[in-house]
mmCIF file with all atom_site columns, C-alpha atoms in Angstrom:
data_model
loop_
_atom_site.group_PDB
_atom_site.id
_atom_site.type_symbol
_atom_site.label_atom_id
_atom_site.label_alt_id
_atom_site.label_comp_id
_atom_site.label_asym_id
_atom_site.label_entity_id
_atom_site.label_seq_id
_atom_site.pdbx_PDB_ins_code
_atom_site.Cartn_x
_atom_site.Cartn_y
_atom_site.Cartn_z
_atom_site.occupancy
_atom_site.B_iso_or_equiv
_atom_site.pdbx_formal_charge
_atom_site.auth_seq_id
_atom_site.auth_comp_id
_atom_site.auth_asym_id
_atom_site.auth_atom_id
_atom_site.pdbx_PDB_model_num
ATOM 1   C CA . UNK A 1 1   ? 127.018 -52.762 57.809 1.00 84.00 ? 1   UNK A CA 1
ATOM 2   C CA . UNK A 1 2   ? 125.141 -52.507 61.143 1.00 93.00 ? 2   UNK A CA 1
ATOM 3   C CA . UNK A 1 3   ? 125.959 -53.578 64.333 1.00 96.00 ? 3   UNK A CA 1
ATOM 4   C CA . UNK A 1 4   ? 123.602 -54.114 66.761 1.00 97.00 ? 4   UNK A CA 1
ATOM 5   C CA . UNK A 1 5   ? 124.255 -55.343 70.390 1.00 98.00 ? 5   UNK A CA 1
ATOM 6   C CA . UNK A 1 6   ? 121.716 -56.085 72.718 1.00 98.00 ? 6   UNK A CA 1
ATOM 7   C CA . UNK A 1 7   ? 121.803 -55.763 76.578 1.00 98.00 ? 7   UNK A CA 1
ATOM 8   C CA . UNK A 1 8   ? 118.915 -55.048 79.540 1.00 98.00 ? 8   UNK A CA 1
ATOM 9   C CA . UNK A 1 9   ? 118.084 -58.987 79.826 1.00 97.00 ? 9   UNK A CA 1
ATOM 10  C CA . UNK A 1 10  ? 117.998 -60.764 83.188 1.00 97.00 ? 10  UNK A CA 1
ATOM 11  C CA . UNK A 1 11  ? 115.770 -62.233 85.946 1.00 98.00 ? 11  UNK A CA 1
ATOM 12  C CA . UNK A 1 12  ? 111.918 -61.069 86.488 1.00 98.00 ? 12  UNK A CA 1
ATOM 13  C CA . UNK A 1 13  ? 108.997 -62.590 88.339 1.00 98.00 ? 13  UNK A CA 1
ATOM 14  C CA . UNK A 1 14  ? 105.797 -62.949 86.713 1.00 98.00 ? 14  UNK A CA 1
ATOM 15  C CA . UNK A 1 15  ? 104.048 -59.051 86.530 1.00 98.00 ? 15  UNK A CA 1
ATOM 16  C CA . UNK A 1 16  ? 107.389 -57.353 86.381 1.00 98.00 ? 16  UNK A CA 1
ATOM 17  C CA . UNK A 1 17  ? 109.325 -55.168 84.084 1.00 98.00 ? 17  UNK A CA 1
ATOM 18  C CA . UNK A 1 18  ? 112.552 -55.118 82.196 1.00 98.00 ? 18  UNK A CA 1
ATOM 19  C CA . UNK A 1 19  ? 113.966 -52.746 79.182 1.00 98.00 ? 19  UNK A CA 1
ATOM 20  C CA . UNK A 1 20  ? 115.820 -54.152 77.052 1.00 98.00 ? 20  UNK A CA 1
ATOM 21  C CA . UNK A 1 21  ? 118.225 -51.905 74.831 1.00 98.00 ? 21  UNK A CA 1
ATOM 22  C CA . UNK A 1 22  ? 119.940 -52.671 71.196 1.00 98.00 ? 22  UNK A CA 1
ATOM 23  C CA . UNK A 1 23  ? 123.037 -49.986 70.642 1.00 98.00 ? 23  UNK A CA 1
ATOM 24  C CA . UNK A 1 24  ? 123.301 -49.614 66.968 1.00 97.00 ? 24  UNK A CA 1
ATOM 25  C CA . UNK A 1 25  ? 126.419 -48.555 65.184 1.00 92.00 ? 25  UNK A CA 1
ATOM 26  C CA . UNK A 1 26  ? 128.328 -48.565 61.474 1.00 78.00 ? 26  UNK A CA 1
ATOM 27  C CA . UNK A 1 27  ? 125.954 -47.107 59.148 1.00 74.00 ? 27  UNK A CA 1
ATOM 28  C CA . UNK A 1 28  ? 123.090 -44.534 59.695 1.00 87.00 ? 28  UNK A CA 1
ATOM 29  C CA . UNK A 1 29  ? 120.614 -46.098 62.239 1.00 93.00 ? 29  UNK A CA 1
ATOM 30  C CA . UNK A 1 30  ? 118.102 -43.402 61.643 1.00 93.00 ? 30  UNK A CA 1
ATOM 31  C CA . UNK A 1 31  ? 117.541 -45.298 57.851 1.00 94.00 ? 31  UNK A CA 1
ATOM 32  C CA . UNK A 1 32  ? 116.614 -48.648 59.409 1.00 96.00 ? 32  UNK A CA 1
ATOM 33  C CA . UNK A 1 33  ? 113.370 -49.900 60.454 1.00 98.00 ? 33  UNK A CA 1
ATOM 34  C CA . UNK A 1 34  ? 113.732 -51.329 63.785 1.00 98.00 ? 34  UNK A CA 1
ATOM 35  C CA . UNK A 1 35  ? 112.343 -55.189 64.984 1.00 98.00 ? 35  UNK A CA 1
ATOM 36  C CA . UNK A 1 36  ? 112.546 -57.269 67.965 1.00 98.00 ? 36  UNK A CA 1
ATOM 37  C CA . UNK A 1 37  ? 112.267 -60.938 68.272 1.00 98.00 ? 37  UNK A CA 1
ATOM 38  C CA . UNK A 1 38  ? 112.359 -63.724 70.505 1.00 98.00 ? 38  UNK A CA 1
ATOM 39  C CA . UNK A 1 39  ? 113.424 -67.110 70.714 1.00 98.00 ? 39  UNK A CA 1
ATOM 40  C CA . UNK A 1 40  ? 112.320 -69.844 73.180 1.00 97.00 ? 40  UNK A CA 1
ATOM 41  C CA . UNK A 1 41  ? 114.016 -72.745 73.195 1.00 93.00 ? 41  UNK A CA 1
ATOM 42  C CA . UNK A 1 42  ? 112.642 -75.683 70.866 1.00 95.00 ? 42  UNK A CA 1
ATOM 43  C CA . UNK A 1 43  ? 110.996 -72.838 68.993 1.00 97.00 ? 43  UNK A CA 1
ATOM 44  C CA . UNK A 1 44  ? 110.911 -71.004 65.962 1.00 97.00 ? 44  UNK A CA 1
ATOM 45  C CA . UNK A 1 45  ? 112.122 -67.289 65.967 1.00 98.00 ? 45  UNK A CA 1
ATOM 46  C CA . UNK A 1 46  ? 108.939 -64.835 66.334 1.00 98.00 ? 46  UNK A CA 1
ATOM 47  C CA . UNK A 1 47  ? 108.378 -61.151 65.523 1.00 98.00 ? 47  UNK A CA 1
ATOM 48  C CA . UNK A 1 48  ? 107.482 -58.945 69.144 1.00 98.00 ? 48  UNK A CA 1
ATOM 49  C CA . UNK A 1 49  ? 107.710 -55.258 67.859 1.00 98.00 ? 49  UNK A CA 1
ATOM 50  C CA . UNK A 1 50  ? 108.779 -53.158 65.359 1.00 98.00 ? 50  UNK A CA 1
ATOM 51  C CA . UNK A 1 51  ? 109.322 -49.256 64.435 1.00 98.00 ? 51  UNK A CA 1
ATOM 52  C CA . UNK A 1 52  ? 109.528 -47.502 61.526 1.00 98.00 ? 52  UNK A CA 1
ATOM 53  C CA . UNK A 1 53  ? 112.478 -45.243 60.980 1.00 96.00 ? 53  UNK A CA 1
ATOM 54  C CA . UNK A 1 54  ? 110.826 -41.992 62.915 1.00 95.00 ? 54  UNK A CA 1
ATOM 55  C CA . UNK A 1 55  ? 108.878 -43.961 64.649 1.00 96.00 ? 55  UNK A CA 1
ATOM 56  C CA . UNK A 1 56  ? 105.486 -43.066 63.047 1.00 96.00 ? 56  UNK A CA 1
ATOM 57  C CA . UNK A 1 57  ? 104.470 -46.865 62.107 1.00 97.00 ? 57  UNK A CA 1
ATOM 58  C CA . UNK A 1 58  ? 104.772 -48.821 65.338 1.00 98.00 ? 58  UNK A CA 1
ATOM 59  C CA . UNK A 1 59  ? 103.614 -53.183 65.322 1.00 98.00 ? 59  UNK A CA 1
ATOM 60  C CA . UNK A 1 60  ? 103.124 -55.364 67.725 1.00 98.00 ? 60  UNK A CA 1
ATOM 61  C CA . UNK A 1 61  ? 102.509 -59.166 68.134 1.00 98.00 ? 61  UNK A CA 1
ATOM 62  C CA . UNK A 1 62  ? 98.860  -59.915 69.698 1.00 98.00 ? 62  UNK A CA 1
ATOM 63  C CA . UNK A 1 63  ? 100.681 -61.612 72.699 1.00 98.00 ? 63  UNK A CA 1
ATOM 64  C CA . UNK A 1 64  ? 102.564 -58.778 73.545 1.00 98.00 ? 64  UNK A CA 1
ATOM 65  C CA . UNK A 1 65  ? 100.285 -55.738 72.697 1.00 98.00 ? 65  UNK A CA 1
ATOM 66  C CA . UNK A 1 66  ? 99.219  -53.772 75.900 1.00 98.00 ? 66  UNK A CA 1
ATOM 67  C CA . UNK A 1 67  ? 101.927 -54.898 78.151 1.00 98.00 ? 67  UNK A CA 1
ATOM 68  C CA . UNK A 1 68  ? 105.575 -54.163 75.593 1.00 98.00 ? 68  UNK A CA 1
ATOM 69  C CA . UNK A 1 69  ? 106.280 -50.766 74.677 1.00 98.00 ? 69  UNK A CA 1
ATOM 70  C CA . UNK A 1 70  ? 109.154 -50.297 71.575 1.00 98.00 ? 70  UNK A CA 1
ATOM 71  C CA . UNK A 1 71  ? 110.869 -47.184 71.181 1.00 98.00 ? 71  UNK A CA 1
ATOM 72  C CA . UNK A 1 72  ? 113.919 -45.906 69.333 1.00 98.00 ? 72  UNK A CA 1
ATOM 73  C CA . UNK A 1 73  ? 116.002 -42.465 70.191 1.00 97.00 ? 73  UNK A CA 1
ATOM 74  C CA . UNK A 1 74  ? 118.170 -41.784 66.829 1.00 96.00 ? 74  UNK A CA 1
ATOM 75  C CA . UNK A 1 75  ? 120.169 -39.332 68.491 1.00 94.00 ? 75  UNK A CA 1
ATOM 76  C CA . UNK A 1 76  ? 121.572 -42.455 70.751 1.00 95.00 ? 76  UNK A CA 1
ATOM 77  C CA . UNK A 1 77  ? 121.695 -44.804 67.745 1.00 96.00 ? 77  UNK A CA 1
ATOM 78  C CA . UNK A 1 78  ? 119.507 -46.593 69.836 1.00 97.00 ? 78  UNK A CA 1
ATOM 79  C CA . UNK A 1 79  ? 115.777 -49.195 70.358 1.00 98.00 ? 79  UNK A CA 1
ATOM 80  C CA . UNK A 1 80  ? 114.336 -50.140 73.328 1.00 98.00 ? 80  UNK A CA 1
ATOM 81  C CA . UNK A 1 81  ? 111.724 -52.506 74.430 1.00 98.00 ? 81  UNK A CA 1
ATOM 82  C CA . UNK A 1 82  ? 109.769 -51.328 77.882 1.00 98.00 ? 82  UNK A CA 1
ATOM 83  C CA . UNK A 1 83  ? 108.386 -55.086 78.841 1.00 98.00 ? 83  UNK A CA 1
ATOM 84  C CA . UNK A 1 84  ? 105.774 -54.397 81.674 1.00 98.00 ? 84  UNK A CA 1
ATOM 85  C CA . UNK A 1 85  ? 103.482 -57.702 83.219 1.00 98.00 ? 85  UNK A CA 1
ATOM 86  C CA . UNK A 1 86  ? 105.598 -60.231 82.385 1.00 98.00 ? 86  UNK A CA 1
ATOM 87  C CA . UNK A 1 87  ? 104.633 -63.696 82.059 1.00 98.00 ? 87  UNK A CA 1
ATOM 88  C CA . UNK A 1 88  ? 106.618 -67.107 82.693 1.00 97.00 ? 88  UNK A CA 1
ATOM 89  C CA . UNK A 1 89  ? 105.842 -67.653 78.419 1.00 97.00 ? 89  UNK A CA 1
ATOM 90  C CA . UNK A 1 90  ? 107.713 -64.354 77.620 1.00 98.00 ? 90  UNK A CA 1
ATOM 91  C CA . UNK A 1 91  ? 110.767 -66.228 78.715 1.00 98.00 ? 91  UNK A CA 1
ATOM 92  C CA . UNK A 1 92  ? 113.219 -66.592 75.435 1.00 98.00 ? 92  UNK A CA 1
ATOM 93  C CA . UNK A 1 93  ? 116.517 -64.790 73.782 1.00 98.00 ? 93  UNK A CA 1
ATOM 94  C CA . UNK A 1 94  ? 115.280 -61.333 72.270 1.00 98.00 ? 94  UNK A CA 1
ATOM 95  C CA . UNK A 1 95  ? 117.031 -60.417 68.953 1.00 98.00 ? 95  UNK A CA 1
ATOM 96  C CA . UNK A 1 96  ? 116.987 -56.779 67.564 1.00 98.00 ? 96  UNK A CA 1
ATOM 97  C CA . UNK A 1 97  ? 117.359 -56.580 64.109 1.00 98.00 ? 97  UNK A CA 1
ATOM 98  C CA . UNK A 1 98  ? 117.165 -53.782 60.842 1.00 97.00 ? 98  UNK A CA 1
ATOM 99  C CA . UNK A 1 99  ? 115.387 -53.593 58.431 1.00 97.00 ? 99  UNK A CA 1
ATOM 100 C CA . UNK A 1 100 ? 115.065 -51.623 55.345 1.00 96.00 ? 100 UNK A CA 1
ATOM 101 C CA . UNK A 1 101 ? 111.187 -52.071 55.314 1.00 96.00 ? 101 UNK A CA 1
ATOM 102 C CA . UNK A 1 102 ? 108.927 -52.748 58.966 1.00 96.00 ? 102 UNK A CA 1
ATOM 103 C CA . UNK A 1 103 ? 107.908 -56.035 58.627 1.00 97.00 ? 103 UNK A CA 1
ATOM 104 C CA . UNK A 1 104 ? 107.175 -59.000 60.880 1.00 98.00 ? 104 UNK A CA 1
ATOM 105 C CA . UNK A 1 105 ? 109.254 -61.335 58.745 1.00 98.00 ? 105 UNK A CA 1
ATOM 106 C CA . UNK A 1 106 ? 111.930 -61.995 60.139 1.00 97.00 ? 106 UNK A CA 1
ATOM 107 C CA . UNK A 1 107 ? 113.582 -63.127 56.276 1.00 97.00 ? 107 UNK A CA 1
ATOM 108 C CA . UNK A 1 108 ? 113.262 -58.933 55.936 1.00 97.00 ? 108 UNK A CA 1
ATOM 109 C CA . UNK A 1 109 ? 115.842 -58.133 58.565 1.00 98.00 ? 109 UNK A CA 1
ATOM 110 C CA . UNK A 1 110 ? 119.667 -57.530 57.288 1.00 96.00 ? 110 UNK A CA 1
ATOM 111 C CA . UNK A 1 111 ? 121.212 -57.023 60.410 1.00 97.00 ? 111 UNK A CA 1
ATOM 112 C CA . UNK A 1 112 ? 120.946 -59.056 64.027 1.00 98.00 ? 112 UNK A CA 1
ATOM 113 C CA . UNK A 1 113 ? 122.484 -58.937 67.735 1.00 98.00 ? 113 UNK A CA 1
ATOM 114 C CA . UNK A 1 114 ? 123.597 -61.937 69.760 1.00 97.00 ? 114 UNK A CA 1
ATOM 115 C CA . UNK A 1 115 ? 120.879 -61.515 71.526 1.00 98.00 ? 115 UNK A CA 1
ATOM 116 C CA . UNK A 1 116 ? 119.887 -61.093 75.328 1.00 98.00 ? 116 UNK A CA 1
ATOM 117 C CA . UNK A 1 117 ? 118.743 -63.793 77.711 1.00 98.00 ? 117 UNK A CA 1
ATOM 118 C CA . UNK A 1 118 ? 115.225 -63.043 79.287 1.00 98.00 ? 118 UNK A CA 1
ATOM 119 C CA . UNK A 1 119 ? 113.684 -65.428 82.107 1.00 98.00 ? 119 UNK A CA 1
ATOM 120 C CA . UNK A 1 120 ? 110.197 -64.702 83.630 1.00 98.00 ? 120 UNK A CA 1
ATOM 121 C CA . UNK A 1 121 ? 109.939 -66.671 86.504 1.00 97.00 ? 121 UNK A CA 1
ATOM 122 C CA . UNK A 1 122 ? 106.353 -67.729 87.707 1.00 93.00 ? 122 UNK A CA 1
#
C-alpha cells in the first residue's frame, strides 16, 4: 500500500504560479512511477504529468507542456508539480497517483490522494 496526500493548492490569478506537493508513504516510493491529474467539475479525470521512477522518462499533456514542471525527490518520498502561467481552464482538483508503469491512463494508477483544490482566477 501507498499513501499519497496531496497539498500546495489554493488561489492564483491568471499568469501565476503554484507547486503543488504529493507526500508519499507505506511502501517504497522510489518503485512507483509518478502521475498527476486533474479534475474539473462536469469533467472526466485527465492525465497532466508523469515521471518515471528516477525521473529519466518525464510526459506531459499538450495543454500543459511549457508552462508545468513535474519533479519527484525520493529521498523526501516525495512529487511535485511547479505550475507557472496559469490559466482560468487549469482550474480543477489535481490527483497524484502511482503507478507501476508511466502511463497517461489513468486505469494504470494503483494508488490516489484526495486531491487538492486549484482555482485560477481570470
Amino acid at each position: 500500500q501507498v499513501q499519497l496526500v496531496e497539498s500546495g493548492g489554493g488561489l492564483a490569478q491568471a499568469g501565476g504560479s503554484l507547486r503543488l506537493s504529493c507526500a508519499a508513504s507505506g511502501r517504497a516510493f522510489s518503485g512507483y512511477c509518478m502521475g498527476w491529474f486533474r479534475q474539473a467539475p462536469g469533467k472526466e479525470r485527465e492525465f497532466v504529468a508523469a515521471i518515471s521512477r528516477t525521473a529519466i522518462v518525464i510526459d506531459y499533456a499538450d495543454s500543459v507542456k511549457g508552462r508545468f514542471t513535474i519533479s519527484r525527490d525520493n529521498a523526501k518520498n516525495t512529487v511535485y508539480l511547479q505550475m507557472n502561467s496559469l490559466k482560468p481552464e487549469d482550474t480543477a482538483v489535481y490527483y497524484c497517483a502511482a503507478s507501476s508503469v508511466i502511463s497517461r491512463a489513468k486505469e494504470q494508477y494503483d494508488y490516489w490522494g484526495q486531491g487538492t483544490q486549484v482555482t485560477v482566477s481570470s
